[in-house]
Amino acid sequence: MDIKAVILAAGKGTRMKSNTPKVLHKIFEKPLLGYVLDNVKNITNEAFVIVGHHAEEVTEYVNKNYKCAKTVLQSPQLGTGHAVSMVCPNLENFDGQVIILCGDTPLITEKTLKEFIDYHNSCNSDLTVMSTIFENPTNYGRIIREADNSLKCIVEEKDATPQQKAVKEVNAGIYCLNWGKIKCAFSQLTSNNAQGEYYLTDIISWGKTNNLNVNAYILENSDEIYGINSRQNLAAATKIMNDRKLADLMDNGVTIVDPSSTWISEDTEIGADTIIYPSTYIEGKNKIGNNCKIGPCAHLRGDVEIADNCKIGNFVEVKKAKFDSNTNAGHLSYIGDAELGSHVNIGAGTITANYDPISKTKSKTVLKDNVKIGSNTVLVAPVEIGEGTNIGAGSVITKNIGEWALGLTRAPLRVIEKWVKH
Ligand code: UD1
Ligand code: CA
């Protein structure tokens, strides 16, 4: 089946109180919109992202990171129904299914979206909305049902009567529609409501009036449709995502000594029997092998690849670096833009000086197998140290060194006898 996605991301995100567009706010260094796009990229063949507020920034992000996605401008932003109507020209002759999602709902999973589409198909549905039950449904649209329990309509918080506000079944903001049958709804929506907006939610009552088969798929794990509208929501979503990730890692043989102080991004893979010690923060995309020890207090900042049996110890920061097996950086180091062979040892306090603030460029440090770096060394990149070479403690290395050598820069020790007594 030909499936396309429409992702709503044009809104202002007023409640974030930010200069950054809401959908570009990040969880573990990945924008909220990135999570949504990653979840649809395997189940749809094309995604349209509706942009408006800060359109250039959002468009730049999408174009740079997602080949399968196109942005469509909505200006001015007259509501979620108006937002979807912007893609109508792109889908004029399209006769497959369209799933609609919000760019501010990053916790949804690919698995749930697949089940949702399967449900839509198994009901022979023309239009399916995802719903869930919230103990505190405030701010969400409420699902209003007929006496026979079939769907009637969705009512927004601001339009709801006290009786409707008491309903705990809410609209998740995710829809699956047979485009050919629903597309004409978008030219018929009106803005007669408390917010004066064209509500996407009105397609439910439109579908009922037009005798279409309209259904709701009730999602059990309501966490997945948690929407980000405020900084509080952003923090809560980060926690939910982290708890989910840690549980998954532990299920797969990773020891997390203290889940309450450990943060690991969804895009980090970790092999079995690796131990993550407390206060470790791992963001971005990373791959860690088996039998490694990470932390306590380690910070992995993305694009980090660590092979088996490695150790990243206390107060070590690693960014865009590759460690081959059995390599250790035990204490107080910064390793960035680096490639380390196997059996390399990084002494305490070693720094890869990878950034040139004048040219604003970064350069690479390469340490071949069996290199041993003495404590408090600065490796001024670009620099390469050959196999087996040792670097004496306290050195500043500015040139490449070959194999099996000793490199050291050190001011001679001066001793002034009895200096303290004088
Ligand atoms: C919306 C739903 C509500 C549902 C909730 C789930 C409507 C009218 N309401 O409410 O029933 O429970 O999501 O999270 O649909 N957007 C645009 N263009 C616009 C307006 C909004 O692209 O003109 C985008 C926003 O950027 C956002 C998404 O649509 O990503 C949802 O908009 P938002 O204002 O957050 O709607 P809610 O009030 O959360
Ligand atoms: Ca929202």
Short mmCIF file of C-alpha atoms and ligand atoms in Angstrom, two decimals:
data_model
loop_
_atom_site.label_atom_id
_atom_site.label_comp_id
_atom_site.label_asym_id
_atom_site.label_seq_id
_atom_site.Cartn_x
_atom_site.Cartn_y
_atom_site.Cartn_z
CA MET A 1 0.00 0.00 0.00
CA ASP A 2 1.19 3.48 -0.88
CA ILE A 3 1.42 5.44 2.39
CA LYS A 4 2.41 9.07 2.82
CA ALA A 5 2.90 11.00 6.04
CA VAL A 6 1.93 14.55 6.89
CA ILE A 7 3.66 16.02 9.93
CA LEU A 8 2.33 19.23 11.42
CA ALA A 9 5.13 21.53 12.46
CA ALA A 10 4.06 25.06 11.59
CA GLY A 11 2.72 26.19 14.95
CA LYS A 12 4.38 28.80 17.08
CA GLY A 13 4.85 26.81 20.27
CA THR A 14 3.96 29.88 22.35
CA ARG A 15 4.11 28.01 25.64
CA MET A 16 7.80 27.13 25.12
CA LYS A 17 8.68 30.86 25.47
CA SER A 18 11.56 30.38 23.04
CA ASN A 19 13.25 31.79 19.97
CA THR A 20 13.78 28.25 18.73
CA PRO A 21 10.82 26.72 16.89
CA LYS A 22 9.17 24.13 19.12
CA VAL A 23 9.81 21.13 16.88
CA LEU A 24 13.55 21.91 16.87
CA HIS A 25 13.80 21.73 20.65
CA LYS A 26 15.94 18.73 21.43
CA ILE A 27 15.92 15.59 23.49
CA PHE A 28 19.42 14.10 23.69
CA GLU A 29 20.62 16.49 20.98
CA LYS A 30 17.98 15.34 18.47
CA PRO A 31 15.11 17.68 17.56
CA LEU A 32 11.57 16.55 18.42
CA LEU A 33 10.74 16.54 14.71
CA GLY A 34 13.63 14.13 14.08
CA TYR A 35 12.03 11.52 16.33
CA VAL A 36 8.76 11.74 14.42
CA LEU A 37 10.49 11.57 11.03
CA ASP A 38 12.61 8.58 12.11
CA ASN A 39 9.44 6.76 13.13
CA VAL A 40 7.68 7.27 9.81
CA LYS A 41 10.61 6.87 7.45
CA ASN A 42 10.36 3.07 7.33
CA ILE A 43 6.59 2.85 6.96
CA THR A 44 5.89 5.60 4.46
CA ASN A 45 7.49 6.40 1.14
CA GLU A 46 7.22 10.16 1.43
CA ALA A 47 6.65 12.63 4.25
CA PHE A 48 5.40 16.21 4.03
CA VAL A 49 6.36 18.45 6.91
CA ILE A 50 4.09 21.50 7.25
CA VAL A 51 6.24 24.46 8.23
CA GLY A 52 5.32 28.04 9.06
CA HIS A 53 6.73 29.60 12.16
CA HIS A 54 10.52 29.80 11.68
CA ALA A 55 9.98 27.96 8.39
CA GLU A 56 13.55 28.48 7.13
CA GLU A 57 15.14 26.86 10.17
CA VAL A 58 12.80 23.88 10.15
CA THR A 59 13.19 23.46 6.37
CA GLU A 60 16.96 23.55 6.65
CA TYR A 61 16.88 20.82 9.30
CA VAL A 62 14.55 18.60 7.25
CA ASN A 63 16.45 19.03 3.98
CA LYS A 64 19.76 18.36 5.63
CA ASN A 65 18.71 15.21 7.47
CA TYR A 66 15.78 13.56 5.69
CA LYS A 67 15.89 12.74 1.98
CA CYS A 68 12.39 11.20 2.13
CA ALA A 69 10.78 14.38 3.43
CA LYS A 70 9.59 17.61 1.80
CA THR A 71 8.48 20.76 3.54
CA VAL A 72 5.29 22.60 2.62
CA LEU A 73 4.72 26.18 3.77
CA GLN A 74 1.63 27.16 5.74
CA SER A 75 1.40 30.94 6.05
CA PRO A 76 -0.49 32.24 7.92
CA GLN A 77 -1.16 29.39 10.36
CA LEU A 78 -4.91 29.06 10.65
CA GLY A 79 -5.12 25.76 12.50
CA THR A 80 -4.33 22.07 12.17
CA GLY A 81 -7.03 21.45 9.51
CA HIS A 82 -5.73 24.37 7.45
CA ALA A 83 -2.20 22.96 7.87
CA VAL A 84 -3.15 19.62 6.28
CA SER A 85 -5.03 21.37 3.47
CA MET A 86 -1.66 22.81 2.37
CA VAL A 87 -0.60 19.40 0.99
CA CYS A 88 -3.74 18.96 -1.13
CA PRO A 89 -2.02 20.24 -4.31
CA ASN A 90 0.82 17.72 -3.74
CA LEU A 91 -1.63 14.84 -3.37
CA GLU A 92 -4.20 15.72 -6.00
CA ASN A 93 -4.11 12.36 -7.75
CA PHE A 94 -2.95 10.29 -4.80
CA ASP A 95 -5.23 7.42 -3.87
CA GLY A 96 -3.38 5.67 -1.04
CA GLN A 97 -3.32 6.26 2.71
CA VAL A 98 -2.09 9.30 4.58
CA ILE A 99 -1.04 9.25 8.19
CA ILE A 100 -1.05 12.57 9.97
CA LEU A 101 1.11 13.22 13.02
CA CYS A 102 2.25 16.19 15.06
CA GLY A 103 5.88 17.26 15.11
CA ASP A 104 5.67 17.84 18.87
CA THR A 105 4.92 14.20 19.81
CA PRO A 106 8.32 12.49 19.86
CA LEU A 107 7.52 9.45 22.00
CA ILE A 108 5.41 7.61 19.46
CA THR A 109 7.07 4.41 18.20
CA GLU A 110 7.26 2.81 14.79
CA LYS A 111 5.72 -0.35 16.27
CA THR A 112 2.62 1.54 17.44
CA LEU A 113 2.25 3.29 14.09
CA LYS A 114 2.36 -0.09 12.33
CA GLU A 115 -0.29 -1.50 14.66
CA PHE A 116 -2.38 1.60 14.11
CA ILE A 117 -2.26 1.18 10.32
CA ASP A 118 -3.00 -2.55 10.65
CA TYR A 119 -6.04 -1.69 12.77
CA HIS A 120 -7.19 0.85 10.18
CA ASN A 121 -6.95 -1.81 7.47
CA SER A 122 -8.57 -4.57 9.53
CA CYS A 123 -11.63 -2.33 10.19
CA ASN A 124 -11.83 -1.36 6.54
CA SER A 125 -11.77 2.10 7.94
CA ASP A 126 -11.88 5.27 5.85
CA LEU A 127 -10.64 7.37 8.73
CA THR A 128 -9.04 6.25 11.99
CA VAL A 129 -7.99 8.47 14.84
CA MET A 130 -5.66 7.36 17.62
CA SER A 131 -6.97 7.95 21.12
CA THR A 132 -5.87 7.13 24.62
CA ILE A 133 -7.11 7.44 28.19
CA PHE A 134 -5.59 10.16 30.36
CA GLU A 135 -6.35 10.50 34.06
CA ASN A 136 -5.75 14.21 33.54
CA PRO A 137 -7.05 15.00 30.04
CA THR A 138 -6.70 18.81 30.34
CA ASN A 139 -5.67 20.59 27.11
CA TYR A 140 -6.26 17.60 24.85
CA GLY A 141 -9.21 17.24 22.47
CA ARG A 142 -11.87 14.91 23.93
CA ILE A 143 -13.26 11.94 22.03
CA ILE A 144 -17.05 12.17 22.13
CA ARG A 145 -18.94 8.97 21.45
CA GLU A 146 -22.58 8.17 20.60
CA ALA A 147 -24.82 6.18 22.93
CA ASP A 148 -23.85 3.02 20.97
CA ASN A 149 -20.16 3.85 21.63
CA SER A 150 -19.39 4.69 18.01
CA LEU A 151 -17.45 7.91 17.37
CA LYS A 152 -19.32 11.17 17.16
CA CYS A 153 -16.78 14.00 17.12
CA ILE A 154 -13.74 15.52 18.83
CA VAL A 155 -14.18 18.58 21.03
CA GLU A 156 -11.25 20.81 21.94
CA GLU A 157 -10.68 21.84 25.57
CA LYS A 158 -11.62 25.45 24.81
CA ASP A 159 -14.91 24.45 23.18
CA ALA A 160 -15.89 21.71 25.63
CA THR A 161 -18.83 21.81 28.02
CA PRO A 162 -18.11 20.81 31.65
CA GLN A 163 -19.65 17.44 30.87
CA GLN A 164 -17.38 16.94 27.83
CA LYS A 165 -14.35 18.06 29.86
CA ALA A 166 -14.96 15.14 32.20
CA VAL A 167 -14.28 12.69 29.33
CA LYS A 168 -10.89 11.02 29.76
CA GLU A 169 -10.54 9.58 26.28
CA VAL A 170 -8.42 12.07 24.34
CA ASN A 171 -7.31 12.67 20.77
CA ALA A 172 -3.69 11.66 20.30
CA GLY A 173 -3.40 13.87 17.20
CA ILE A 174 -2.53 10.91 14.95
CA TYR A 175 -4.81 9.96 12.08
CA CYS A 176 -4.87 7.47 9.23
CA LEU A 177 -7.02 8.34 6.26
CA ASN A 178 -7.89 6.90 2.90
CA TRP A 179 -6.95 10.06 1.08
CA GLY A 180 -9.28 9.74 -1.90
CA LYS A 181 -12.30 9.62 0.39
CA ILE A 182 -11.34 12.32 2.90
CA LYS A 183 -9.47 14.91 0.83
CA CYS A 184 -12.57 16.95 -0.02
CA ALA A 185 -13.19 17.51 3.72
CA PHE A 186 -10.33 19.99 3.81
CA SER A 187 -12.09 22.49 1.57
CA GLN A 188 -15.21 22.25 3.73
CA LEU A 189 -13.83 22.81 7.25
CA THR A 190 -15.01 25.96 9.02
CA SER A 191 -13.53 28.04 11.84
CA ASN A 192 -16.66 28.47 13.97
CA ASN A 193 -15.03 27.62 17.28
CA ALA A 194 -13.54 29.22 20.36
CA GLN A 195 -10.10 29.63 18.74
CA GLY A 196 -11.33 30.74 15.30
CA GLU A 197 -9.15 28.02 13.74
CA TYR A 198 -9.70 25.35 11.11
CA TYR A 199 -9.56 22.24 13.27
CA LEU A 200 -8.27 18.99 11.80
CA THR A 201 -10.34 17.24 14.45
CA ASP A 202 -13.52 18.26 12.60
CA ILE A 203 -12.82 15.63 9.92
CA ILE A 204 -14.27 13.07 12.35
CA SER A 205 -17.76 14.60 12.37
CA TRP A 206 -17.36 15.35 8.65
CA GLY A 207 -16.68 11.66 8.03
CA LYS A 208 -19.71 10.63 10.08
CA THR A 209 -21.98 13.10 8.24
CA ASN A 210 -20.73 11.73 4.95
CA ASN A 211 -21.39 8.13 5.99
CA LEU A 212 -17.80 7.05 5.98
CA ASN A 213 -16.36 4.31 8.17
CA VAL A 214 -14.74 6.24 11.05
CA ASN A 215 -12.97 4.47 13.92
CA ALA A 216 -10.77 5.10 16.93
CA TYR A 217 -7.74 3.03 17.84
CA ILE A 218 -7.26 3.18 21.61
CA LEU A 219 -3.59 3.21 22.51
CA GLU A 220 -2.82 1.46 25.78
CA ASN A 221 0.55 3.03 26.53
CA SER A 222 -0.53 6.65 26.73
CA ASP A 223 3.05 7.84 27.29
CA GLU A 224 3.65 7.48 23.56
CA ILE A 225 1.41 10.34 22.55
CA TYR A 226 2.63 12.74 25.19
CA GLY A 227 2.81 16.12 23.41
CA ILE A 228 5.44 18.78 24.10
CA ASN A 229 3.90 22.19 24.68
CA SER A 230 6.07 23.53 27.54
CA ARG A 231 9.52 23.16 29.05
CA GLN A 232 7.97 21.00 31.77
CA ASN A 233 6.63 18.68 29.08
CA LEU A 234 10.08 18.58 27.45
CA ALA A 235 11.74 17.47 30.68
CA ALA A 236 9.04 14.89 31.36
CA ALA A 237 9.34 13.46 27.83
CA THR A 238 13.12 13.21 28.18
CA LYS A 239 12.63 11.20 31.36
CA ILE A 240 10.08 8.88 29.75
CA MET A 241 12.37 8.31 26.77
CA ASN A 242 15.34 7.65 29.04
CA ASP A 243 13.46 5.19 31.26
CA ARG A 244 12.34 3.33 28.16
CA LYS A 245 15.90 3.18 26.80
CA LEU A 246 17.47 2.03 30.09
CA ALA A 247 14.85 -0.71 30.50
CA ASP A 248 15.56 -1.91 26.97
CA LEU A 249 19.34 -1.93 27.55
CA MET A 250 18.98 -3.85 30.83
CA ASP A 251 16.71 -6.36 29.09
CA ASN A 252 19.55 -6.90 26.63
CA GLY A 253 22.31 -7.55 29.12
CA VAL A 254 23.68 -4.10 29.94
CA THR A 255 24.22 -3.27 33.63
CA ILE A 256 23.01 0.18 34.61
CA VAL A 257 24.26 0.67 38.16
CA ASP A 258 22.02 3.66 38.92
CA PRO A 259 19.17 4.27 36.47
CA SER A 260 18.17 7.42 38.35
CA SER A 261 21.38 9.25 37.41
CA THR A 262 22.06 7.72 34.00
CA TRP A 263 20.94 9.31 30.71
CA ILE A 264 21.28 7.45 27.42
CA SER A 265 19.90 8.55 24.05
CA GLU A 266 17.60 6.34 22.03
CA ASP A 267 20.20 6.22 19.22
CA THR A 268 22.93 4.63 21.36
CA GLU A 269 23.62 0.92 20.93
CA ILE A 270 25.36 -0.89 23.78
CA GLY A 271 26.59 -4.49 23.81
CA ALA A 272 25.94 -7.09 26.51
CA ASP A 273 27.98 -7.15 29.73
CA THR A 274 28.90 -3.52 29.44
CA ILE A 275 28.52 -1.68 32.75
CA ILE A 276 27.33 1.91 32.88
CA TYR A 277 28.30 3.58 36.17
CA PRO A 278 26.32 6.42 37.79
CA SER A 279 26.05 10.01 36.52
CA THR A 280 26.85 9.09 32.94
CA TYR A 281 25.31 11.19 30.15
CA ILE A 282 25.25 9.79 26.61
CA GLU A 283 23.67 11.89 23.85
CA GLY A 284 23.48 11.65 20.05
CA LYS A 285 24.21 8.54 18.04
CA ASN A 286 26.79 6.12 19.48
CA LYS A 287 27.81 2.49 19.41
CA ILE A 288 29.42 0.81 22.40
CA GLY A 289 30.60 -2.80 22.33
CA ASN A 290 30.52 -5.66 24.83
CA ASN A 291 32.28 -5.79 28.19
CA CYS A 292 33.00 -2.09 28.37
CA LYS A 293 33.01 0.05 31.50
CA ILE A 294 31.59 3.54 31.08
CA GLY A 295 31.65 6.12 33.89
CA PRO A 296 31.07 7.07 36.60
CA CYS A 297 30.56 10.64 35.36
CA ALA A 298 31.39 10.01 31.69
CA HIS A 299 29.98 12.21 28.92
CA LEU A 300 29.63 10.78 25.43
CA ARG A 301 28.50 13.48 23.04
CA GLY A 302 27.66 11.61 19.85
CA ASP A 303 29.35 9.91 16.89
CA VAL A 304 31.28 7.79 19.34
CA GLU A 305 32.17 4.22 18.43
CA ILE A 306 33.73 2.05 21.11
CA ALA A 307 34.73 -1.55 20.43
CA ASP A 308 34.72 -4.36 23.04
CA ASN A 309 36.56 -4.33 26.39
CA CYS A 310 37.17 -0.60 26.53
CA LYS A 311 37.01 1.70 29.52
CA ILE A 312 35.85 5.32 29.62
CA GLY A 313 36.34 6.49 33.18
CA ASN A 314 35.61 9.39 35.50
CA PHE A 315 35.11 12.84 33.97
CA VAL A 316 36.03 11.75 30.48
CA GLU A 317 34.30 13.55 27.61
CA VAL A 318 34.26 11.88 24.19
CA LYS A 319 32.92 13.34 20.94
CA LYS A 320 33.18 11.99 17.38
CA ALA A 321 35.79 9.40 18.20
CA LYS A 322 36.49 5.76 17.50
CA PHE A 323 38.10 3.42 20.04
CA ASP A 324 39.32 0.01 18.90
CA SER A 325 39.10 -2.86 21.42
CA ASN A 326 40.84 -2.94 24.85
CA THR A 327 41.52 0.79 24.84
CA ASN A 328 41.18 2.87 27.99
CA ALA A 329 40.69 6.53 28.85
CA GLY A 330 40.33 6.28 32.59
CA HIS A 331 40.31 9.78 34.02
CA LEU A 332 39.75 13.47 33.36
CA SER A 333 40.26 13.56 29.60
CA TYR A 334 38.78 15.07 26.47
CA ILE A 335 38.89 12.91 23.36
CA GLY A 336 37.35 14.57 20.30
CA ASP A 337 37.77 14.00 16.53
CA ALA A 338 40.02 11.06 17.25
CA GLU A 339 40.74 7.54 16.08
CA LEU A 340 42.32 5.24 18.64
CA GLY A 341 43.70 1.78 17.85
CA SER A 342 43.47 -1.22 20.15
CA HIS A 343 45.31 -1.52 23.49
CA VAL A 344 45.80 2.24 23.62
CA ASN A 345 46.08 3.78 27.08
CA ILE A 346 45.20 7.41 27.67
CA GLY A 347 46.73 8.81 30.85
CA ALA A 348 44.79 11.03 33.23
CA GLY A 349 44.22 14.57 32.03
CA THR A 350 44.92 13.98 28.33
CA ILE A 351 43.41 16.46 25.90
CA THR A 352 43.00 16.23 22.15
CA ALA A 353 43.27 19.89 21.15
CA ASN A 354 41.05 19.49 18.10
CA TYR A 355 39.73 23.03 17.62
CA ASP A 356 41.48 25.98 16.04
CA PRO A 357 39.56 29.08 17.10
CA ILE A 358 41.13 31.24 14.38
CA SER A 359 40.15 29.13 11.38
CA LYS A 360 37.20 27.67 13.35
CA THR A 361 38.09 24.22 12.05
CA LYS A 362 38.50 20.90 13.79
CA SER A 363 41.31 18.45 13.16
CA LYS A 364 41.89 14.81 13.86
CA THR A 365 44.10 12.92 16.27
CA VAL A 366 45.13 9.40 15.29
CA LEU A 367 46.70 7.02 17.82
CA LYS A 368 47.74 3.66 16.40
CA ASP A 369 47.59 0.32 18.28
CA ASN A 370 49.44 0.06 21.62
CA VAL A 371 50.13 3.78 21.95
CA LYS A 372 50.51 4.87 25.59
CA ILE A 373 49.89 8.52 26.37
CA GLY A 374 51.36 9.82 29.64
CA SER A 375 49.24 11.88 32.01
CA ASN A 376 48.50 15.52 31.28
CA THR A 377 49.41 15.35 27.60
CA VAL A 378 48.03 17.76 25.02
CA LEU A 379 47.77 16.28 21.53
CA VAL A 380 47.57 19.27 19.19
CA ALA A 381 45.66 18.08 16.10
CA PRO A 382 46.14 17.29 13.32
CA VAL A 383 48.54 14.76 14.75
CA GLU A 384 49.31 11.05 14.34
CA ILE A 385 51.24 8.81 16.73
CA GLY A 386 52.63 5.56 15.30
CA GLU A 387 52.15 2.06 16.68
CA GLY A 388 53.55 1.33 20.13
CA THR A 389 54.91 4.82 20.77
CA ASN A 390 54.92 6.20 24.30
CA ILE A 391 54.41 9.85 25.17
CA GLY A 392 55.97 11.14 28.39
CA ALA A 393 53.73 12.75 30.98
CA GLY A 394 53.09 16.47 30.65
CA SER A 395 53.98 16.69 26.95
CA VAL A 396 52.54 19.00 24.32
CA ILE A 397 52.68 17.08 21.04
CA THR A 398 52.51 19.20 17.91
CA LYS A 399 54.07 16.90 15.29
CA ASN A 400 53.47 13.38 14.03
CA ILE A 401 55.64 10.67 15.65
CA GLY A 402 56.48 7.29 14.11
CA GLU A 403 56.36 3.75 15.58
CA TRP A 404 57.79 2.46 18.85
CA ALA A 405 59.33 5.81 19.82
CA LEU A 406 59.27 7.88 22.97
CA GLY A 407 57.98 11.42 22.51
CA LEU A 408 58.24 13.99 25.24
CA THR A 409 58.40 17.73 25.71
CA ARG A 410 59.38 18.71 29.17
CA ALA A 411 61.00 21.75 30.79
CA PRO A 412 64.02 20.58 32.77
CA LEU A 413 63.41 20.19 36.49
CA ARG A 414 65.05 22.90 38.55
CA VAL A 415 65.70 22.31 42.22
CA ILE A 416 66.75 25.17 44.48
CA GLU A 417 68.01 23.65 47.69
CA LYS A 418 66.71 25.06 50.98
CA TRP A 419 64.66 27.66 49.04
CA VAL A 420 61.79 27.50 51.50
CA LYS A 421 64.02 28.10 54.50
CA HIS A 422 65.57 31.21 52.92
C1 UD1 B 1 -4.06 19.16 18.97
C2 UD1 B 1 -5.47 18.64 18.68
C3 UD1 B 1 -6.03 17.99 19.96
C4 UD1 B 1 -5.12 16.85 20.37
C5 UD1 B 1 -3.67 17.35 20.52
C6 UD1 B 1 -2.74 16.13 20.71
C7 UD1 B 1 -6.51 20.10 17.02
C8 UD1 B 1 -7.46 21.24 16.78
N1 UD1 B 1 -6.33 19.74 18.28
O1 UD1 B 1 -4.15 20.14 20.01
O2 UD1 B 1 -7.35 17.49 19.70
O3 UD1 B 1 -5.58 16.30 21.58
O4 UD1 B 1 -3.23 18.04 19.35
O5 UD1 B 1 -1.41 16.52 20.96
O6 UD1 B 1 -5.97 19.56 16.08
N2 UD1 B 1 0.13 23.29 13.76
C9 UD1 B 1 0.37 23.66 12.45
N3 UD1 B 1 -0.36 24.69 11.92
C10 UD1 B 1 -1.31 25.36 12.63
C11 UD1 B 1 -1.55 24.94 13.96
C12 UD1 B 1 -0.80 23.91 14.50
O7 UD1 B 1 1.21 23.09 11.75
O8 UD1 B 1 -1.93 26.27 12.07
C13 UD1 B 1 0.94 22.16 14.30
C14 UD1 B 1 1.74 22.52 15.53
O9 UD1 B 1 3.03 22.96 15.19
C15 UD1 B 1 1.78 21.21 16.31
C16 UD1 B 1 0.52 20.51 15.87
O10 UD1 B 1 0.04 21.17 14.70
O11 UD1 B 1 2.90 20.41 15.93
C17 UD1 B 1 -0.55 20.55 16.95
O12 UD1 B 1 -0.83 21.91 17.24
P1 UD1 B 1 -1.03 22.39 18.74
O13 UD1 B 1 -1.32 23.84 18.72
O14 UD1 B 1 0.06 21.91 19.59
O15 UD1 B 1 -2.41 21.63 19.05
P2 UD1 B 1 -2.95 21.14 20.44
O16 UD1 B 1 -3.58 22.28 21.15
O17 UD1 B 1 -1.89 20.39 21.16
CA CA B 2 0.32 20.03 20.93
#
